[in-house]
């Protein structure tokens, strides 16, 4: 049986209608996570590999085909706040879509979102490190994501691409993320439009099609893989480091990312309702796909070299490499060709968790091991500058736009 594409699945009677034949033909790779574990509590159970964005994709394809994207991008540069009216002059079909897409889901809980602000304020330093060196570096060993980034327009300017990615992490951590004067909704809707542009353009790249194992990029499953590389991976690391987090704050942090998933166009039936469901889904969709690619190795090297521009010599490439090795493990570090560093590798392995305990008031620095006493201030500075390196990128004025080309270098 031919592997279904979006076009022939829809022709066959819709993504959901084609799922039965698809799952029977590919039982070894069948989607098994139950929609009962989602925020929707129910769903069709369609394999998300064959589900994209049924609203945004044809709309953006039409904008590109009729030459409206330059005008649209120019107008949307002025739309920066959640509560701000959409710019005058947008095409009517785009305006209608964006008015719907900017609405929070009915299940959004303002109380939980307010609690998430407290969590982000308390854990901002840890979040900077984990977003950057757990989530950010993990993205380079997600083959589909690495290839899509490398061969799409974003791959032509990785500093710009990383800044746009960081904006999502920055905006969701602000005190007014989903409020009228915040920017998270704007960032999500613009990202949704940009993803639709990539889906339309990337299949036309001979470089991408030569190495890709999918016909259309950024499926719902691809998006959930990326989503798990963010909140799920972050929380797993905070738990591993024994950071004490009240249950209400942990749930609120998850809720802020559940809302983000919805706003990015992920169907509610794929969004985990709890951390246990998130971990179960990640075991199916994230962990098995991690692997090295030539594109990912190059992207990782770019990420590891970013710190040299702002850290005054502290966050050198070896230190960032050791932090990546500690957070993601030896195997992934090996995939990314990160050299071992006896000093920093050892310090992270022996002193990081006690350092976290000191910062959290669970251990007295005076009673801590000698190695930790020597490393404490260096670690504290690594946290501070690591957060600055990642989260400050979100503060840079930047417009997430619909791409009009793929990477011109490929």
mmCIF file of C-alpha atoms in Angstrom:
data_model
loop_
_atom_site.group_PDB
_atom_site.id
_atom_site.type_symbol
_atom_site.label_atom_id
_atom_site.label_comp_id
_atom_site.label_asym_id
_atom_site.label_seq_id
_atom_site.Cartn_x
_atom_site.Cartn_y
_atom_site.Cartn_z
ATOM 1 C CA UNK A 1 0.000 0.000 0.000
ATOM 2 C CA UNK A 2 1.254 3.476 -0.863
ATOM 3 C CA UNK A 3 2.118 5.619 2.158
ATOM 4 C CA UNK A 4 -0.776 8.117 2.485
ATOM 5 C CA UNK A 5 -0.078 11.768 1.788
ATOM 6 C CA UNK A 6 -2.309 14.567 2.980
ATOM 7 C CA UNK A 7 -3.797 14.890 -0.504
ATOM 8 C CA UNK A 8 -4.728 11.253 -1.065
ATOM 9 C CA UNK A 9 -5.936 10.804 2.518
ATOM 10 C CA UNK A 10 -8.315 13.716 2.077
ATOM 11 C CA UNK A 11 -9.354 12.429 -1.337
ATOM 12 C CA UNK A 12 -10.168 9.084 0.233
ATOM 13 C CA UNK A 13 -12.772 10.722 2.423
ATOM 14 C CA UNK A 14 -10.938 12.678 5.081
ATOM 15 C CA UNK A 15 -8.080 12.104 7.493
ATOM 16 C CA UNK A 16 -10.314 10.538 10.108
ATOM 17 C CA UNK A 17 -12.148 8.331 7.652
ATOM 18 C CA UNK A 18 -8.900 6.960 6.246
ATOM 19 C CA UNK A 19 -7.495 6.073 9.649
ATOM 20 C CA UNK A 20 -8.978 2.576 9.782
ATOM 21 C CA UNK A 21 -7.295 1.422 6.589
ATOM 22 C CA UNK A 22 -4.065 3.160 7.550
ATOM 23 C CA UNK A 23 -3.791 1.575 10.985
ATOM 24 C CA UNK A 24 -4.538 -1.872 9.579
ATOM 25 C CA UNK A 25 -1.814 -1.458 6.986
ATOM 26 C CA UNK A 26 0.829 -0.253 9.467
ATOM 27 C CA UNK A 27 0.124 -1.973 12.814
ATOM 28 C CA UNK A 28 3.728 -1.760 14.012
ATOM 29 C CA UNK A 29 3.601 2.027 13.920
ATOM 30 C CA UNK A 30 -0.059 2.490 14.866
ATOM 31 C CA UNK A 31 -1.020 5.338 17.150
ATOM 32 C CA UNK A 32 -2.089 3.872 20.478
ATOM 33 C CA UNK A 33 -2.353 6.843 22.865
ATOM 34 C CA UNK A 34 -5.978 7.219 23.880
ATOM 35 C CA UNK A 35 -7.783 10.552 23.417
ATOM 36 C CA UNK A 36 -9.464 9.832 26.744
ATOM 37 C CA UNK A 37 -6.215 11.022 28.306
ATOM 38 C CA UNK A 38 -6.439 14.385 26.538
ATOM 39 C CA UNK A 39 -7.843 17.747 27.621
ATOM 40 C CA UNK A 40 -10.812 16.959 25.364
ATOM 41 C CA UNK A 41 -11.393 13.651 27.134
ATOM 42 C CA UNK A 42 -12.488 12.092 23.850
ATOM 43 C CA UNK A 43 -11.705 12.047 20.150
ATOM 44 C CA UNK A 44 -11.536 10.010 16.994
ATOM 45 C CA UNK A 45 -8.134 8.560 17.827
ATOM 46 C CA UNK A 46 -6.722 9.348 14.378
ATOM 47 C CA UNK A 47 -2.977 8.797 13.974
ATOM 48 C CA UNK A 48 -1.563 12.349 14.152
ATOM 49 C CA UNK A 49 1.085 11.530 11.519
ATOM 50 C CA UNK A 50 -1.659 12.025 8.934
ATOM 51 C CA UNK A 51 -3.276 15.111 10.450
ATOM 52 C CA UNK A 52 -2.006 18.616 9.730
ATOM 53 C CA UNK A 53 -3.861 21.961 10.065
ATOM 54 C CA UNK A 54 -7.082 21.751 8.106
ATOM 55 C CA UNK A 55 -7.865 25.451 8.584
ATOM 56 C CA UNK A 56 -4.510 27.199 8.255
ATOM 57 C CA UNK A 57 -2.921 25.063 5.527
ATOM 58 C CA UNK A 58 -5.286 25.771 2.602
ATOM 59 C CA UNK A 59 -5.592 29.397 3.672
ATOM 60 C CA UNK A 60 -1.840 30.078 3.685
ATOM 61 C CA UNK A 61 -1.354 28.093 0.484
ATOM 62 C CA UNK A 62 -3.918 30.388 -1.114
ATOM 63 C CA UNK A 63 -2.187 33.502 0.253
ATOM 64 C CA UNK A 64 1.101 32.325 -1.230
ATOM 65 C CA UNK A 65 -0.389 31.341 -4.572
ATOM 66 C CA UNK A 66 -2.210 34.642 -5.040
ATOM 67 C CA UNK A 67 0.790 36.750 -3.970
ATOM 68 C CA UNK A 68 -0.729 38.233 -0.808
ATOM 69 C CA UNK A 69 1.996 37.175 1.635
ATOM 70 C CA UNK A 70 4.299 40.238 1.339
ATOM 71 C CA UNK A 71 1.367 42.549 2.110
ATOM 72 C CA UNK A 72 0.139 40.291 4.924
ATOM 73 C CA UNK A 73 3.567 40.083 6.569
ATOM 74 C CA UNK A 74 3.952 43.849 6.433
ATOM 75 C CA UNK A 75 0.551 44.399 8.038
ATOM 76 C CA UNK A 76 1.059 41.756 10.728
ATOM 77 C CA UNK A 77 4.324 43.365 11.880
ATOM 78 C CA UNK A 78 2.115 45.973 13.545
ATOM 79 C CA UNK A 79 0.046 43.355 15.409
ATOM 80 C CA UNK A 80 2.005 42.676 18.600
ATOM 81 C CA UNK A 81 -0.416 42.518 21.564
ATOM 82 C CA UNK A 82 -3.057 39.900 22.279
ATOM 83 C CA UNK A 83 -5.911 42.346 22.687
ATOM 84 C CA UNK A 84 -4.944 44.581 19.783
ATOM 85 C CA UNK A 85 -7.387 44.735 16.840
ATOM 86 C CA UNK A 86 -6.178 43.035 13.696
ATOM 87 C CA UNK A 87 -4.656 45.444 11.170
ATOM 88 C CA UNK A 88 -6.955 46.953 8.559
ATOM 89 C CA UNK A 89 -6.382 45.700 5.056
ATOM 90 C CA UNK A 90 -5.924 41.994 5.773
ATOM 91 C CA UNK A 91 -7.611 39.643 3.279
ATOM 92 C CA UNK A 92 -11.099 38.762 4.529
ATOM 93 C CA UNK A 93 -10.452 35.001 4.702
ATOM 94 C CA UNK A 94 -7.289 35.536 6.733
ATOM 95 C CA UNK A 95 -9.014 37.983 9.066
ATOM 96 C CA UNK A 96 -11.851 35.530 9.721
ATOM 97 C CA UNK A 97 -9.400 32.738 10.490
ATOM 98 C CA UNK A 98 -7.261 34.872 12.809
ATOM 99 C CA UNK A 99 -10.269 36.120 14.756
ATOM 100 C CA UNK A 100 -11.162 32.496 15.482
ATOM 101 C CA UNK A 101 -7.585 31.387 16.069
ATOM 102 C CA UNK A 102 -6.875 34.108 18.647
ATOM 103 C CA UNK A 103 -9.655 32.933 21.004
ATOM 104 C CA UNK A 104 -8.575 30.975 24.072
ATOM 105 C CA UNK A 105 -10.166 27.525 24.402
ATOM 106 C CA UNK A 106 -13.278 27.284 26.554
ATOM 107 C CA UNK A 107 -11.365 25.065 28.990
ATOM 108 C CA UNK A 108 -8.641 27.666 29.668
ATOM 109 C CA UNK A 109 -8.486 28.292 33.426
ATOM 110 C CA UNK A 110 -7.487 31.847 34.343
ATOM 111 C CA UNK A 111 -6.726 30.791 37.909
ATOM 112 C CA UNK A 112 -4.232 28.176 36.732
ATOM 113 C CA UNK A 113 -2.693 30.630 34.284
ATOM 114 C CA UNK A 114 -2.194 33.074 37.164
ATOM 115 C CA UNK A 115 -0.538 30.348 39.235
ATOM 116 C CA UNK A 116 1.725 29.543 36.281
ATOM 117 C CA UNK A 117 3.033 33.101 36.547
ATOM 118 C CA UNK A 118 4.172 32.369 40.118
ATOM 119 C CA UNK A 119 5.878 29.187 38.948
ATOM 120 C CA UNK A 120 7.691 30.978 36.125
ATOM 121 C CA UNK A 121 8.858 33.751 38.426
ATOM 122 C CA UNK A 122 10.251 31.281 40.969
ATOM 123 C CA UNK A 123 11.869 28.953 38.423
ATOM 124 C CA UNK A 124 12.940 31.439 35.737
ATOM 125 C CA UNK A 125 16.651 30.607 36.013
ATOM 126 C CA UNK A 126 16.079 26.862 35.761
ATOM 127 C CA UNK A 127 13.649 27.363 32.901
ATOM 128 C CA UNK A 128 16.226 29.310 30.903
ATOM 129 C CA UNK A 129 18.714 26.483 31.182
ATOM 130 C CA UNK A 130 16.215 23.710 30.505
ATOM 131 C CA UNK A 131 14.537 25.472 27.587
ATOM 132 C CA UNK A 132 17.931 26.153 26.066
ATOM 133 C CA UNK A 133 19.951 23.039 26.829
ATOM 134 C CA UNK A 134 17.311 20.361 27.312
ATOM 135 C CA UNK A 135 14.650 21.457 24.848
ATOM 136 C CA UNK A 136 16.818 23.465 22.469
ATOM 137 C CA UNK A 137 19.557 20.893 22.107
ATOM 138 C CA UNK A 138 17.037 18.037 22.021
ATOM 139 C CA UNK A 139 15.475 19.627 18.940
ATOM 140 C CA UNK A 140 18.694 18.901 17.046
ATOM 141 C CA UNK A 141 18.233 15.141 17.536
ATOM 142 C CA UNK A 142 14.599 15.154 16.435
ATOM 143 C CA UNK A 143 15.281 14.263 12.783
ATOM 144 C CA UNK A 144 12.127 15.667 11.235
ATOM 145 C CA UNK A 145 12.432 18.927 13.146
ATOM 146 C CA UNK A 146 16.140 19.312 12.402
ATOM 147 C CA UNK A 147 15.603 18.731 8.677
ATOM 148 C CA UNK A 148 12.576 21.003 8.498
ATOM 149 C CA UNK A 149 14.482 23.810 10.201
ATOM 150 C CA UNK A 150 17.643 23.308 8.161
ATOM 151 C CA UNK A 151 16.038 23.326 4.709
ATOM 152 C CA UNK A 152 13.254 25.859 5.318
ATOM 153 C CA UNK A 153 13.843 29.596 5.279
ATOM 154 C CA UNK A 154 14.735 29.560 8.985
ATOM 155 C CA UNK A 155 17.846 27.506 8.281
ATOM 156 C CA UNK A 156 19.378 30.362 6.324
ATOM 157 C CA UNK A 157 19.742 32.494 9.476
ATOM 158 C CA UNK A 158 19.936 30.353 12.577
ATOM 159 C CA UNK A 159 20.382 33.293 14.935
ATOM 160 C CA UNK A 160 17.084 34.691 13.673
ATOM 161 C CA UNK A 161 15.457 31.246 13.790
ATOM 162 C CA UNK A 162 16.585 30.626 17.380
ATOM 163 C CA UNK A 163 15.367 34.076 18.408
ATOM 164 C CA UNK A 164 11.896 33.280 17.058
ATOM 165 C CA UNK A 165 11.859 29.958 18.883
ATOM 166 C CA UNK A 166 13.040 31.608 22.089
ATOM 167 C CA UNK A 167 10.237 34.151 21.837
ATOM 168 C CA UNK A 168 7.724 31.388 22.500
ATOM 169 C CA UNK A 169 9.551 30.370 25.693
ATOM 170 C CA UNK A 170 9.916 33.986 26.745
ATOM 171 C CA UNK A 171 6.317 35.007 26.054
ATOM 172 C CA UNK A 172 4.757 32.053 27.889
ATOM 173 C CA UNK A 173 6.817 32.937 30.964
ATOM 174 C CA UNK A 174 5.680 36.556 31.206
ATOM 175 C CA UNK A 175 3.151 37.688 33.809
ATOM 176 C CA UNK A 176 0.672 38.796 31.133
ATOM 177 C CA UNK A 177 1.244 35.928 28.681
ATOM 178 C CA UNK A 178 -2.404 35.378 27.733
ATOM 179 C CA UNK A 179 -3.774 38.757 28.821
ATOM 180 C CA UNK A 180 -4.748 41.574 26.503
ATOM 181 C CA UNK A 181 -1.426 43.380 26.918
ATOM 182 C CA UNK A 182 0.650 40.200 26.547
ATOM 183 C CA UNK A 183 2.053 38.602 23.399
ATOM 184 C CA UNK A 184 1.691 34.822 23.706
ATOM 185 C CA UNK A 185 -1.511 34.589 21.654
ATOM 186 C CA UNK A 186 0.024 36.705 18.894
ATOM 187 C CA UNK A 187 3.154 34.558 18.880
ATOM 188 C CA UNK A 188 1.119 31.349 18.666
ATOM 189 C CA UNK A 189 -1.147 32.519 15.855
ATOM 190 C CA UNK A 190 1.779 33.843 13.811
ATOM 191 C CA UNK A 191 3.678 30.613 14.396
ATOM 192 C CA UNK A 192 0.643 28.643 13.228
ATOM 193 C CA UNK A 193 0.605 30.665 9.988
ATOM 194 C CA UNK A 194 4.373 30.215 9.550
ATOM 195 C CA UNK A 195 4.037 26.439 9.996
ATOM 196 C CA UNK A 196 1.363 26.367 7.301
ATOM 197 C CA UNK A 197 3.735 28.236 4.993
ATOM 198 C CA UNK A 198 6.481 25.692 5.622
ATOM 199 C CA UNK A 199 4.071 22.840 4.882
ATOM 200 C CA UNK A 200 3.278 24.410 1.513
ATOM 201 C CA UNK A 201 6.849 25.307 0.541
ATOM 202 C CA UNK A 202 9.144 22.623 1.944
ATOM 203 C CA UNK A 203 7.808 19.744 -0.198
ATOM 204 C CA UNK A 204 9.026 21.783 -3.195
ATOM 205 C CA UNK A 205 12.640 21.653 -1.934
ATOM 206 C CA UNK A 206 14.645 18.921 -3.693
ATOM 207 C CA UNK A 207 17.136 18.950 -0.815
ATOM 208 C CA UNK A 208 14.452 18.294 1.814
ATOM 209 C CA UNK A 209 12.559 15.701 -0.226
ATOM 210 C CA UNK A 210 15.805 13.796 -0.792
ATOM 211 C CA UNK A 211 16.306 13.178 2.951
ATOM 212 C CA UNK A 212 12.784 13.460 4.392
ATOM 213 C CA UNK A 213 10.765 10.420 5.417
ATOM 214 C CA UNK A 214 7.460 12.285 5.116
ATOM 215 C CA UNK A 215 5.665 14.019 2.263
ATOM 216 C CA UNK A 216 4.349 16.975 4.288
ATOM 217 C CA UNK A 217 6.265 18.381 7.281
ATOM 218 C CA UNK A 218 4.973 19.462 10.690
ATOM 219 C CA UNK A 219 2.154 16.986 11.195
ATOM 220 C CA UNK A 220 0.182 17.009 14.426
ATOM 221 C CA UNK A 221 2.490 14.244 15.634
ATOM 222 C CA UNK A 222 5.572 16.305 14.729
ATOM 223 C CA UNK A 223 4.122 19.218 16.675
ATOM 224 C CA UNK A 224 3.485 17.057 19.721
ATOM 225 C CA UNK A 225 7.043 15.726 19.544
ATOM 226 C CA UNK A 226 8.301 19.313 19.685
ATOM 227 C CA UNK A 227 5.806 20.150 22.446
ATOM 228 C CA UNK A 228 7.145 17.291 24.578
ATOM 229 C CA UNK A 229 10.698 18.555 24.060
ATOM 230 C CA UNK A 230 9.532 21.683 25.895
ATOM 231 C CA UNK A 231 7.243 21.349 28.973
ATOM 232 C CA UNK A 232 7.471 17.574 29.381
ATOM 233 C CA UNK A 233 11.263 17.532 29.138
ATOM 234 C CA UNK A 234 11.583 20.605 31.351
ATOM 235 C CA UNK A 235 9.441 19.085 34.109
ATOM 236 C CA UNK A 236 11.237 15.749 33.884
ATOM 237 C CA UNK A 237 14.533 17.527 34.502
ATOM 238 C CA UNK A 238 13.192 19.622 37.380
ATOM 239 C CA UNK A 239 11.911 16.416 38.985
ATOM 240 C CA UNK A 240 15.248 14.698 38.388
ATOM 241 C CA UNK A 241 17.048 17.600 40.033
ATOM 242 C CA UNK A 242 14.665 17.315 43.016
ATOM 243 C CA UNK A 243 13.395 20.881 42.691
ATOM 244 C CA UNK A 244 10.481 21.083 45.164
ATOM 245 C CA UNK A 245 7.403 22.168 43.215
ATOM 246 C CA UNK A 246 3.930 22.392 44.789
ATOM 247 C CA UNK A 247 1.344 20.316 42.920
ATOM 248 C CA UNK A 248 -0.740 23.386 42.089
ATOM 249 C CA UNK A 249 2.240 25.105 40.441
ATOM 250 C CA UNK A 250 3.244 21.973 38.545
ATOM 251 C CA UNK A 251 -0.294 21.615 37.202
ATOM 252 C CA UNK A 252 -0.459 25.296 36.348
ATOM 253 C CA UNK A 253 2.782 25.132 34.368
ATOM 254 C CA UNK A 254 1.343 22.215 32.403
ATOM 255 C CA UNK A 255 -1.897 24.119 31.844
ATOM 256 C CA UNK A 256 -0.081 27.119 30.371
ATOM 257 C CA UNK A 257 1.509 24.788 27.824
ATOM 258 C CA UNK A 258 -1.777 22.972 27.177
ATOM 259 C CA UNK A 259 -3.275 26.316 26.193
ATOM 260 C CA UNK A 260 -0.213 27.041 24.057
ATOM 261 C CA UNK A 261 -0.639 23.733 22.225
ATOM 262 C CA UNK A 262 -4.238 24.595 21.416
ATOM 263 C CA UNK A 263 -3.284 28.077 20.222
ATOM 264 C CA UNK A 264 -0.582 26.584 17.989
ATOM 265 C CA UNK A 265 -3.213 24.545 16.208
ATOM 266 C CA UNK A 266 -2.773 21.170 17.928
ATOM 267 C CA UNK A 267 -6.097 19.381 18.234
ATOM 268 C CA UNK A 268 -7.393 19.080 21.783
ATOM 269 C CA UNK A 269 -7.598 15.287 21.510
ATOM 270 C CA UNK A 270 -3.788 15.132 21.270
ATOM 271 C CA UNK A 271 -3.036 17.467 24.209
ATOM 272 C CA UNK A 272 -2.301 15.463 27.407
ATOM 273 C CA UNK A 273 -4.559 16.220 30.350
ATOM 274 C CA UNK A 274 -1.948 15.444 33.044
ATOM 275 C CA UNK A 275 1.768 14.938 33.542
ATOM 276 C CA UNK A 276 1.295 11.186 33.690
ATOM 277 C CA UNK A 277 -0.457 11.273 30.317
ATOM 278 C CA UNK A 278 2.207 13.621 28.953
ATOM 279 C CA UNK A 279 4.970 11.253 30.025
ATOM 280 C CA UNK A 280 3.124 8.294 28.521
ATOM 281 C CA UNK A 281 2.619 10.064 25.217
ATOM 282 C CA UNK A 282 6.233 11.259 25.135
ATOM 283 C CA UNK A 283 7.384 7.666 25.563
ATOM 284 C CA UNK A 284 5.538 6.833 22.358
ATOM 285 C CA UNK A 285 6.225 9.868 20.172
ATOM 286 C CA UNK A 286 9.423 11.548 21.422
ATOM 287 C CA UNK A 287 11.864 9.044 22.896
ATOM 288 C CA UNK A 288 11.763 6.546 19.975
ATOM 289 C CA UNK A 289 12.415 9.160 17.279
ATOM 290 C CA UNK A 290 15.552 10.722 18.767
ATOM 291 C CA UNK A 291 18.465 10.147 16.412
ATOM 292 C CA UNK A 292 21.398 11.992 14.846
ATOM 293 C CA UNK A 293 21.291 13.642 11.424
ATOM 294 C CA UNK A 294 23.962 15.669 9.585
ATOM 295 C CA UNK A 295 21.614 18.656 9.759
ATOM 296 C CA UNK A 296 21.116 18.243 13.512
ATOM 297 C CA UNK A 297 24.854 18.041 14.195
ATOM 298 C CA UNK A 298 25.369 21.325 12.353
ATOM 299 C CA UNK A 299 22.494 22.997 14.199
ATOM 300 C CA UNK A 300 23.838 21.805 17.563
ATOM 301 C CA UNK A 301 27.247 23.283 16.817
ATOM 302 C CA UNK A 302 25.603 26.620 16.051
ATOM 303 C CA UNK A 303 23.715 26.492 19.365
ATOM 304 C CA UNK A 304 26.824 25.623 21.367
ATOM 305 C CA UNK A 305 28.658 28.597 19.903
ATOM 306 C CA UNK A 306 25.957 31.153 20.715
ATOM 307 C CA UNK A 307 27.171 31.759 24.259
ATOM 308 C CA UNK A 308 30.509 33.159 23.126
ATOM 309 C CA UNK A 309 28.782 36.334 21.927
ATOM 310 C CA UNK A 310 27.458 37.475 25.317
ATOM 311 C CA UNK A 311 29.146 35.671 28.179
ATOM 312 C CA UNK A 312 32.517 37.378 28.418
ATOM 313 C CA UNK A 313 34.285 34.025 28.300
ATOM 314 C CA UNK A 314 32.301 32.144 30.964
ATOM 315 C CA UNK A 315 29.809 30.200 28.877
ATOM 316 C CA UNK A 316 32.383 28.740 26.560
ATOM 317 C CA UNK A 317 31.603 25.908 24.202
ATOM 318 C CA UNK A 318 33.089 23.196 26.497
ATOM 319 C CA UNK A 319 30.900 24.292 29.419
ATOM 320 C CA UNK A 320 27.769 24.333 27.283
ATOM 321 C CA UNK A 321 28.774 20.965 25.891
ATOM 322 C CA UNK A 322 29.145 19.510 29.382
ATOM 323 C CA UNK A 323 25.786 20.956 30.415
ATOM 324 C CA UNK A 324 24.202 19.359 27.346
ATOM 325 C CA UNK A 325 25.876 16.036 28.150
ATOM 326 C CA UNK A 326 24.601 16.188 31.731
ATOM 327 C CA UNK A 327 21.042 17.088 30.756
ATOM 328 C CA UNK A 328 20.602 14.830 27.718
ATOM 329 C CA UNK A 329 23.091 12.034 28.426
ATOM 330 C CA UNK A 330 26.219 10.554 26.870
ATOM 331 C CA UNK A 331 24.483 8.952 23.907
ATOM 332 C CA UNK A 332 22.927 12.164 22.597
ATOM 333 C CA UNK A 333 26.117 14.106 23.322
ATOM 334 C CA UNK A 334 27.972 11.513 21.257
ATOM 335 C CA UNK A 335 25.487 11.849 18.411
ATOM 336 C CA UNK A 336 26.111 15.597 18.397
ATOM 337 C CA UNK A 337 29.900 15.095 18.425
ATOM 338 C CA UNK A 338 30.275 17.005 21.698
ATOM 339 C CA UNK A 339 33.722 16.433 23.121
ATOM 340 C CA UNK A 340 34.103 15.239 26.679
ATOM 341 C CA UNK A 341 35.561 17.698 29.163
ATOM 342 C CA UNK A 342 36.953 15.969 32.290
ATOM 343 C CA UNK A 343 36.589 19.035 34.519
ATOM 344 C CA UNK A 344 33.106 20.261 33.661
ATOM 345 C CA UNK A 345 31.640 16.831 32.956
ATOM 346 C CA UNK A 346 32.690 15.728 36.421
ATOM 347 C CA UNK A 347 31.444 18.887 38.134
ATOM 348 C CA UNK A 348 27.993 18.629 36.595
ATOM 349 C CA UNK A 349 27.720 14.938 37.484
ATOM 350 C CA UNK A 350 28.798 15.358 41.112
ATOM 351 C CA UNK A 351 27.780 18.865 42.081
ATOM 352 C CA UNK A 352 24.707 19.948 40.099
ATOM 353 C CA UNK A 353 22.002 18.299 42.236
ATOM 354 C CA UNK A 354 23.606 19.434 45.527
ATOM 355 C CA UNK A 355 23.870 22.912 43.992
ATOM 356 C CA UNK A 356 20.134 22.872 43.271
ATOM 357 C CA UNK A 357 19.514 21.731 46.854
ATOM 358 C CA UNK A 358 21.513 24.706 48.150
ATOM 359 C CA UNK A 359 19.618 27.136 45.918
ATOM 360 C CA UNK A 360 16.324 25.676 47.117
ATOM 361 C CA UNK A 361 17.311 25.989 50.779
ATOM 362 C CA UNK A 362 17.435 22.232 51.276
ATOM 363 C CA UNK A 363 21.163 22.103 51.965
ATOM 364 C CA UNK A 364 23.537 24.537 53.656
ATOM 365 C CA UNK A 365 26.423 25.636 51.457
ATOM 366 C CA UNK A 366 28.719 25.460 54.483
ATOM 367 C CA UNK A 367 27.808 21.785 54.920
ATOM 368 C CA UNK A 368 27.987 20.993 51.212
ATOM 369 C CA UNK A 369 30.825 18.951 49.676
ATOM 370 C CA UNK A 370 33.998 20.868 48.965
ATOM 371 C CA UNK A 371 33.642 20.413 45.229
ATOM 372 C CA UNK A 372 30.257 22.087 45.383
ATOM 373 C CA UNK A 373 31.562 25.004 47.407
ATOM 374 C CA UNK A 374 34.107 25.660 44.669
ATOM 375 C CA UNK A 375 31.586 25.218 41.874
ATOM 376 C CA UNK A 376 28.599 26.983 43.448
ATOM 377 C CA UNK A 377 29.242 30.489 42.195
ATOM 378 C CA UNK A 378 30.216 29.262 38.745
ATOM 379 C CA UNK A 379 26.994 27.245 38.540
ATOM 380 C CA UNK A 380 24.962 30.195 39.741
ATOM 381 C CA UNK A 381 26.466 32.338 37.010
ATOM 382 C CA UNK A 382 25.861 29.621 34.427
ATOM 383 C CA UNK A 383 22.186 29.596 35.426
ATOM 384 C CA UNK A 384 21.919 33.353 35.247
ATOM 385 C CA UNK A 385 23.676 33.769 31.911
ATOM 386 C CA UNK A 386 22.070 30.623 30.501
ATOM 387 C CA UNK A 387 18.667 32.133 31.205
ATOM 388 C CA UNK A 388 19.811 35.424 29.727
ATOM 389 C CA UNK A 389 21.122 33.703 26.628
ATOM 390 C CA UNK A 390 17.862 31.925 25.917
ATOM 391 C CA UNK A 391 15.075 33.976 27.435
ATOM 392 C CA UNK A 392 16.459 37.394 26.487
ATOM 393 C CA UNK A 393 16.213 36.392 22.856
ATOM 394 C CA UNK A 394 12.463 36.601 23.253
ATOM 395 C CA UNK A 395 12.742 40.282 24.122
ATOM 396 C CA UNK A 396 14.364 41.199 20.829
ATOM 397 C CA UNK A 397 11.783 42.942 18.613
ATOM 398 C CA UNK A 398 11.105 40.360 15.944
ATOM 399 C CA UNK A 399 8.237 39.462 13.698
ATOM 400 C CA UNK A 400 7.294 35.854 13.070
ATOM 401 C CA UNK A 401 6.263 35.831 9.426
ATOM 402 C CA UNK A 402 4.876 33.538 6.755
ATOM 403 C CA UNK A 403 7.863 32.303 4.714
ATOM 404 C CA UNK A 404 7.883 32.881 0.978
ATOM 405 C CA UNK A 405 10.856 30.669 0.128
ATOM 406 C CA UNK A 406 12.837 27.743 1.448
ATOM 407 C CA UNK A 407 16.477 28.040 2.529
ATOM 408 C CA UNK A 408 18.058 29.835 -0.437
ATOM 409 C CA UNK A 409 21.377 28.088 0.251
ATOM 410 C CA UNK A 410 19.709 24.697 -0.368
#
